[in-house]
Each structure stands twice: as structure tokens, then as C-alpha cells.
Short mmCIF file of C-alpha atoms and ligand atoms in Angstrom, two decimals:
data_model
loop_
_atom_site.label_atom_id
_atom_site.label_comp_id
_atom_site.label_asym_id
_atom_site.label_seq_id
_atom_site.Cartn_x
_atom_site.Cartn_y
_atom_site.Cartn_z
CA MET S 1148 -19.77 -11.00 9.95
CA VAL S 1149 -18.36 -13.74 7.75
CA GLN S 1150 -20.31 -15.03 4.76
CA ALA S 1151 -18.57 -17.48 2.47
CA GLY S 1152 -19.68 -19.70 -0.40
CA ALA S 1153 -18.96 -23.42 -0.45
CA ASP S 1154 -15.85 -23.17 -2.67
CA VAL S 1155 -14.17 -20.26 -0.95
CA ALA S 1156 -11.88 -20.85 2.00
CA CYS S 1157 -12.09 -18.15 4.60
CA ALA S 1158 -9.99 -18.60 7.72
CA SER S 1159 -8.54 -16.77 10.67
CA GLU S 1160 -4.85 -17.44 11.14
CA ARG S 1161 -1.80 -16.18 13.04
CA TYR S 1162 1.25 -14.74 11.35
CA GLY S 1163 3.91 -14.09 13.95
CA ASP S 1164 2.00 -12.39 16.75
CA LEU S 1165 -0.57 -11.01 14.32
CA SER S 1166 -4.25 -12.00 13.99
CA CYS S 1167 -5.01 -12.33 10.30
CA GLN S 1168 -7.78 -13.24 7.90
CA ARG S 1169 -7.09 -15.29 4.79
CA ILE S 1170 -9.44 -15.67 1.82
CA THR S 1171 -8.76 -18.24 -0.89
CA LEU S 1172 -10.81 -18.24 -4.10
CA PRO S 1173 -11.81 -21.51 -5.82
CA GLY S 1174 -9.04 -21.01 -8.42
CA GLY S 1175 -6.39 -20.69 -5.70
CA ASP S 1176 -5.80 -16.92 -5.57
CA SER S 1177 -5.59 -15.72 -1.99
CA VAL S 1178 -5.12 -12.67 0.16
CA LEU S 1179 -3.91 -12.45 3.76
CA VAL S 1180 -4.62 -9.36 5.86
CA ALA S 1181 -3.50 -8.57 9.40
CA LEU S 1182 -5.87 -6.70 11.71
CA HIS S 1183 -2.78 -4.76 12.87
CA GLY S 1184 -2.75 -1.79 10.51
CA ALA S 1185 -5.31 -3.42 8.16
CA HIS S 1186 -2.07 -4.56 6.62
CA VAL S 1187 -2.28 -6.78 3.52
CA LEU S 1188 0.62 -9.22 3.95
CA SER S 1189 0.17 -11.47 0.94
CA TRP S 1190 -1.57 -11.67 -2.43
CA ILE S 1191 -1.01 -14.90 -4.32
CA VAL S 1192 -2.01 -15.31 -7.98
CA GLY S 1193 -1.45 -18.60 -9.83
CA GLY S 1194 0.72 -19.78 -6.95
CA VAL S 1195 3.01 -16.73 -7.21
CA GLU S 1196 3.37 -14.20 -4.37
CA GLN S 1197 2.82 -10.67 -5.69
CA PHE S 1198 3.92 -8.70 -2.61
CA TYR S 1199 7.30 -8.47 -0.97
CA LEU S 1200 7.22 -9.16 2.78
CA SER S 1201 10.57 -8.89 4.51
CA PRO S 1202 11.69 -12.06 6.35
CA ARG S 1203 12.91 -9.62 9.04
CA ALA S 1204 9.61 -7.75 9.35
CA VAL S 1205 8.71 -7.20 13.00
CA LEU S 1206 5.39 -8.93 13.62
CA ASP S 1207 4.73 -7.91 17.22
CA GLY S 1208 1.45 -6.07 16.70
CA ARG S 1209 2.97 -2.69 17.59
CA THR S 1210 5.66 -2.04 14.99
CA ALA S 1211 5.08 -0.99 11.38
CA ILE S 1212 5.47 -4.01 9.11
CA ARG S 1213 8.14 -3.94 6.36
CA GLY S 1214 6.43 -5.22 3.23
CA GLY S 1215 2.95 -6.01 1.95
CA VAL S 1216 0.77 -2.90 1.88
CA PRO S 1217 1.34 -0.50 4.79
CA LEU S 1218 -1.61 1.87 5.03
CA CYS S 1219 -0.17 5.33 5.67
CA PHE S 1220 -2.76 7.67 7.22
CA PRO S 1221 -3.28 10.49 8.15
CA GLN S 1222 0.25 11.66 7.31
CA PHE S 1223 2.73 10.84 4.55
CA ASN S 1224 6.28 10.26 5.82
CA GLN S 1225 7.40 13.14 8.08
CA ARG S 1226 5.18 15.83 6.56
CA GLY S 1227 3.56 16.78 9.86
CA PRO S 1228 3.75 16.27 13.61
CA LEU S 1229 2.46 12.68 13.70
CA PRO S 1230 4.57 9.49 13.76
CA ARG S 1231 6.26 8.80 10.41
CA HIS S 1232 3.64 7.73 7.84
CA GLY S 1233 0.82 8.35 10.34
CA PHE S 1234 -0.63 6.12 13.01
CA ALA S 1235 -3.02 3.87 11.08
CA ARG S 1236 -0.35 1.27 10.26
CA ASN S 1237 0.43 0.88 13.96
CA MET S 1238 -3.11 0.43 15.25
CA PRO S 1239 -5.46 -2.52 15.62
CA TRP S 1240 -8.32 -2.32 13.08
CA ASP S 1241 -11.68 -4.05 13.46
CA LEU S 1242 -12.61 -6.76 11.02
CA GLN S 1243 -16.10 -5.63 9.96
CA SER S 1244 -17.10 -8.14 7.30
CA VAL S 1245 -15.93 -10.87 4.97
CA GLU S 1246 -18.26 -11.55 2.06
CA VAL S 1247 -17.98 -13.86 -0.87
CA ARG S 1248 -20.13 -13.75 -3.97
CA GLY S 1249 -19.25 -16.26 -6.66
CA ASP S 1250 -15.59 -15.80 -7.53
CA ALA S 1251 -15.21 -12.50 -5.68
CA ALA S 1252 -14.33 -11.85 -2.06
CA HIS S 1253 -14.62 -8.61 -0.09
CA ILE S 1254 -13.06 -7.85 3.27
CA THR S 1255 -13.78 -4.66 5.20
CA LEU S 1256 -11.79 -3.36 8.16
CA ALA S 1257 -12.40 -0.17 10.09
CA LEU S 1258 -10.59 2.22 12.41
CA ALA S 1259 -12.47 4.90 14.32
CA ALA S 1260 -11.06 7.76 16.37
CA ASN S 1261 -10.27 6.52 19.86
CA SER S 1262 -8.33 7.64 22.93
CA ALA S 1263 -5.00 6.70 21.33
CA THR S 1264 -5.66 8.66 18.10
CA ARG S 1265 -7.17 11.63 19.96
CA ALA S 1266 -4.07 11.86 22.14
CA ILE S 1267 -2.04 12.83 19.04
CA TRP S 1268 -4.72 13.93 16.51
CA PRO S 1269 -7.84 15.66 17.89
CA GLN S 1270 -10.10 14.65 15.02
CA SER S 1271 -13.20 12.45 14.85
CA PHE S 1272 -13.19 10.07 11.89
CA ILE S 1273 -14.04 6.58 10.75
CA ALA S 1274 -11.63 5.04 8.24
CA ALA S 1275 -12.60 1.91 6.31
CA PHE S 1276 -10.35 -0.31 4.22
CA ASN S 1277 -11.93 -2.52 1.57
CA ILE S 1278 -10.07 -5.41 0.01
CA ASP S 1279 -11.72 -6.75 -3.15
CA LEU S 1280 -10.29 -9.96 -4.58
CA THR S 1281 -11.22 -11.53 -7.92
CA PRO S 1282 -9.04 -13.89 -10.01
CA GLY S 1283 -5.82 -12.03 -10.89
CA VAL S 1284 -7.13 -8.71 -9.57
CA LEU S 1285 -6.82 -6.97 -6.20
CA ARG S 1286 -8.45 -3.64 -5.46
CA LEU S 1287 -7.68 -1.82 -2.21
CA THR S 1288 -9.88 1.13 -1.19
CA LEU S 1289 -9.39 3.53 1.69
CA SER S 1290 -12.47 5.51 2.77
CA VAL S 1291 -12.20 8.40 5.19
CA ASN S 1292 -15.43 9.52 6.78
CA ASN S 1293 -15.12 12.87 8.54
CA THR S 1294 -17.54 12.47 11.45
CA ASP S 1295 -16.33 15.73 12.99
CA SER S 1296 -17.74 19.26 12.70
CA ILE S 1297 -14.40 20.62 11.45
CA PRO S 1298 -12.56 19.81 8.17
CA LEU S 1299 -10.35 16.72 8.23
CA VAL S 1300 -6.97 17.30 6.58
CA PHE S 1301 -4.72 14.33 5.75
CA SER S 1302 -1.98 12.97 3.55
CA GLY S 1303 -1.04 9.32 3.14
CA ALA S 1304 -0.48 6.37 0.86
CA LEU S 1305 -1.12 2.77 0.04
CA HIS S 1306 2.59 1.96 0.35
CA THR S 1307 2.51 -1.20 -1.77
CA TYR S 1308 5.67 -3.37 -1.77
CA LEU S 1309 5.64 -5.32 -5.04
CA ALA S 1310 7.73 -8.48 -5.25
CA VAL S 1311 10.25 -8.51 -8.12
CA SER S 1312 12.69 -11.30 -8.95
CA ASP S 1313 15.52 -8.84 -9.60
CA ILE S 1314 15.29 -5.05 -9.22
CA ALA S 1315 18.08 -4.64 -11.81
CA ARG S 1316 15.82 -6.24 -14.45
CA THR S 1317 12.65 -4.41 -13.37
CA GLN S 1318 11.00 -1.72 -15.48
CA LEU S 1319 8.11 0.59 -14.64
CA MET S 1320 6.26 2.19 -17.56
CA GLY S 1321 3.42 4.70 -17.81
CA LEU S 1322 4.70 7.79 -15.98
CA GLU S 1323 6.39 9.34 -19.03
CA GLY S 1324 6.10 13.15 -19.02
CA GLN S 1325 4.62 13.35 -15.51
CA ALA S 1326 6.10 15.88 -13.07
CA GLN S 1327 8.77 14.21 -10.93
CA TRP S 1328 10.32 15.20 -7.60
CA ASP S 1329 13.42 13.33 -6.59
CA ALA S 1330 13.23 13.32 -2.80
CA LEU S 1331 16.86 12.19 -2.45
CA ASN S 1332 18.34 15.30 -4.13
CA ASP S 1333 15.33 17.64 -3.93
CA VAL S 1334 15.39 17.98 -7.73
CA HIS S 1335 12.31 18.52 -9.88
CA GLY S 1336 12.04 17.09 -13.40
CA VAL S 1337 9.92 15.02 -15.74
CA ALA S 1338 9.51 11.23 -15.74
CA ALA S 1339 11.34 9.15 -18.35
CA PRO S 1340 9.34 6.69 -20.51
CA VAL S 1341 10.79 3.70 -18.64
CA LEU S 1342 11.96 3.79 -15.02
CA THR S 1343 14.83 1.45 -14.15
CA PHE S 1344 16.57 0.97 -10.82
CA ASP S 1345 20.28 0.79 -10.05
CA GLY S 1346 20.51 2.39 -6.60
CA GLU S 1347 18.44 4.20 -4.00
CA PHE S 1348 15.30 5.61 -5.64
CA ASP S 1349 12.72 7.80 -3.86
CA ARG S 1350 10.55 9.87 -6.19
CA VAL S 1351 7.12 11.45 -6.10
CA TYR S 1352 5.26 11.72 -9.42
CA ALA S 1353 2.12 13.56 -10.42
CA ALA S 1354 -0.30 10.65 -10.88
CA ALA S 1355 -0.76 9.52 -14.48
CA PRO S 1356 -4.29 9.45 -15.96
CA HIS S 1357 -3.81 5.85 -17.08
CA ALA S 1358 -2.47 2.53 -15.80
CA LEU S 1359 1.21 1.83 -15.10
CA THR S 1360 2.93 -1.38 -16.12
CA LEU S 1361 5.54 -3.14 -14.02
CA ARG S 1362 7.58 -5.69 -15.93
CA CYS S 1363 10.08 -8.17 -14.53
CA GLY S 1364 10.78 -11.14 -16.82
CA PRO S 1365 7.54 -12.75 -18.01
CA ARG S 1366 5.62 -11.28 -15.10
CA VAL S 1367 3.55 -8.17 -15.80
CA LEU S 1368 1.61 -6.18 -13.23
CA THR S 1369 -0.78 -3.40 -14.17
CA LEU S 1370 -1.41 -0.70 -11.58
CA GLU S 1371 -4.23 1.83 -11.56
CA GLN S 1372 -5.22 4.34 -8.92
CA SER S 1373 -8.25 6.55 -8.39
CA GLU S 1374 -8.01 10.21 -9.45
CA THR S 1375 -8.47 11.13 -5.81
CA TRP S 1376 -4.80 10.28 -5.13
CA SER S 1377 -2.72 13.10 -6.63
CA HIS S 1378 0.61 11.26 -6.62
CA THR S 1379 2.40 8.02 -7.30
CA VAL S 1380 5.47 7.35 -5.17
CA VAL S 1381 8.17 4.97 -6.37
CA TRP S 1382 10.67 3.77 -3.77
CA ASN S 1383 13.52 1.33 -3.56
CA PRO S 1384 16.14 1.69 -0.79
CA GLY S 1385 19.07 0.37 -2.85
CA ALA S 1386 21.87 -1.71 -1.26
CA GLU S 1387 23.41 0.91 1.04
CA ARG S 1388 20.21 2.24 2.60
CA CYS S 1389 18.83 -1.31 2.80
CA ALA S 1390 21.85 -2.28 4.92
CA GLN S 1391 20.82 0.42 7.43
CA LEU S 1392 17.27 -0.89 7.80
CA SER S 1393 17.21 -3.55 10.49
CA ASP S 1394 13.96 -5.07 9.26
CA LEU S 1395 15.30 -5.79 5.75
CA PRO S 1396 17.86 -8.48 4.87
CA PRO S 1397 20.95 -7.21 2.97
CA ASP S 1398 19.53 -8.33 -0.40
CA GLY S 1399 15.92 -7.30 0.37
CA TYR S 1400 16.12 -4.22 -1.86
CA ALA S 1401 16.71 -6.47 -4.89
CA GLN S 1402 13.39 -8.24 -4.41
CA MET S 1403 11.03 -5.31 -3.97
CA LEU S 1404 9.75 -2.11 -5.51
CA CYS S 1405 7.22 0.15 -3.82
CA VAL S 1406 4.69 1.74 -6.20
CA GLU S 1407 2.34 3.77 -4.04
CA ALA S 1408 -0.99 5.50 -4.62
CA ALA S 1409 -0.33 8.56 -2.51
CA GLN S 1410 -1.14 12.08 -1.40
CA VAL S 1411 2.12 13.79 -0.57
CA THR S 1412 2.77 17.47 -1.24
CA GLU S 1413 -0.67 18.98 -0.68
CA PRO S 1414 -3.06 17.27 1.72
CA VAL S 1415 -6.66 16.24 1.09
CA THR S 1416 -9.37 18.19 2.90
CA VAL S 1417 -12.55 16.28 3.72
CA GLY S 1418 -15.41 18.55 4.75
CA ALA S 1419 -17.38 17.93 7.93
CA GLY S 1420 -19.75 15.01 7.38
CA GLU S 1421 -18.16 14.11 4.02
CA VAL S 1422 -16.44 10.93 2.84
CA TRP S 1423 -13.26 10.65 0.73
CA GLN S 1424 -12.32 7.47 -1.12
CA GLY S 1425 -9.10 6.44 -2.83
CA TRP S 1426 -8.14 3.11 -4.36
CA GLN S 1427 -5.31 1.22 -6.01
CA ARG S 1428 -6.11 -1.66 -8.40
CA LEU S 1429 -3.55 -4.30 -9.32
CA VAL S 1430 -3.88 -6.83 -12.18
CA SER S 1431 -1.38 -9.68 -12.43
CA THR S 1432 -0.59 -11.54 -15.65
CA ILE S 1433 2.16 -13.84 -16.89
CA GLU S 1434 3.16 -13.28 -20.53
CA THR S 1435 3.47 -16.45 -22.58
CA CYS S 1436 5.72 -16.59 -25.65
O1 TA6 I 81 7.27 6.20 0.38
C1 TA6 I 81 8.65 6.31 0.35
C2 TA6 I 81 9.13 6.59 1.75
O2 TA6 I 81 8.51 7.73 2.26
C3 TA6 I 81 10.67 6.68 1.69
O3 TA6 I 81 11.14 7.97 1.92
C4 TA6 I 81 11.14 5.61 2.64
O4 TA6 I 81 11.75 6.04 3.77
C5 TA6 I 81 9.92 4.73 2.81
O5 TA6 I 81 8.79 5.51 2.62
C6 TA6 I 81 9.81 3.80 4.01
O6 TA6 I 81 9.37 4.43 5.17
P1 TA6 I 81 9.27 3.60 6.52
O7 TA6 I 81 8.80 4.57 7.56
O8 TA6 I 81 8.27 2.49 6.30
O9 TA6 I 81 10.65 3.06 6.79
#
């Protein structure tokens, strides 16, 4: 169902081999989502792209897409028997609705258990992904409805690839004092006041009870996540690891930083018949002198 007001452009389009939906608000902000993986490919604010999407991303409708917002469910990374980061990012989702009210747009996609999911995960479920767009603000919400008679246990993430103009000049603030696990060296510690990036970086933090701030030049992005996600993951492959990833160009690492609302070390349990929800909210601003 598509309902749009007169000033809001709402169009189906192709991106590579992917079927996508684009919404453009009257002020020009837009979001582009692929039905493959319910994958948000682009979020433009004031003419500036907020997400990194690799020019070498494989857009064949089967492969996980490098960039944008991969939706990792029902497994984070290799913490279980399922494909890396779960199957949801590699599956076709249904476009359920596109609604526009005034200067706000809402897109809902859904994925229900099917023969392909049951072949590797014998669990009934309906997952929904809500994309809420208002000027300068994007909120992404994953809902997991356990339609089974047994508990549903999952981990996962909104694996958001933020675009930065130069990773060497990028700072992430707001995690100070939070528990930190460096996945590269398996070392536990505590987060510094300001995170900076000068090589491969792959860390899992206990989620902070307040917003994080990403700063790169005059561009400032504020990130919040619901309390239902226990962790925030921060990832950049650095130059050497980037060179090993065929779907990233050699300098791709310098233009991206993943800041993920995630559930990593202990999974979520959703009781039979219950619904879990988790969101990440991004606010984009440009600082003027
Ligand atoms: O979220 C960080 C992480 O788990 C890293 O360990 C890194 O490998 C990244 O995800 C990308 O995973 P992918 O399967 O998309 O290549």
C-alpha cells in the first residue's frame, strides 16, 4: 500500500539488480531502500549522502551489500551456526506500506519464516523493519514477533555504515567509561572519551545511556539507540583488511565508519507470542561558524 501526499515523491527504482523504493520529502531529504535485505542504501540530508555505499558492492540480489545499513538477524557475525551476520540481509523482504503524513514518511518491510529460513533455523517469526524519515532525522526500527510456541533467541545488529570524508579526521564521542571489548586482540577495557581511528578497529561497547556524536569537519551526526540493544559496535577495516575485501575499493576504509546498534555477547530471548523492538535514530546537522 502506497499513500503519498502531493509534495512527497515516492517511487520504485532499480539499483543494480535490486528493486528499491525511494522517498523524497518536500525539503529534498530522501531515503532509498532495497527489498533485498530491507537494506537502506542511501539517506540524503541537505544534498549530502550520510551513508557509505561501496562502489564495489555486489548488487545481485543474493549477496550481502557492503555499505548502507545491513540488517543482521538472527545472528551477529559468526556467533552461531547460521551464515555470518544471519540470513535476513540475504533475503527478499516484502514491501508492506509506504505512508506519508505532512513532512514525515514511513516505510515498512517484512520478512516471515519461510522454507528457506526453516531449512537453517526452525523457528516461526515475523520480522518487520520500519524506516521513519523526517527532515534531518532517520529512525530505523526492527521488530521481531515470535509467532512460535517456543522462545525465539537471536543476536544481530543494524550495521550502519556512516559516510565520513576522512577517517583520520573522524571522532566518535559519548562512549566514555563504557565497557569495551576489542575483538581484534580479545582485550577488555574501558572506552576513552573520544574514539579516533588510525588502523583496523573492531570493538564492542556496552551501550551508553545517552546519544553518541560523530564529528568529521563541520558535519555532526548524533546517534541514539533503544535500550533494548545492549551493545554498540564500532568497526573500520583499516587499509590492510580493506585491501582483502573484494567489495571495497582500496581507499574505502577512509570514507566509512560503522556505528552499530547491536546485540552481540548475550542473545535476546523473545517469549512465545511476544514482540521485541529495537531502533537506531540518526540526526544530521552541519555546524556553522
Ligand atoms: O560488526 C563488525 C563486524 O562483525 C566485523 O567483525 C567485520 O567483519 C564486519 O562486521 C563486516 O562483516 P561482513 O560479514 O559484512 O563482511
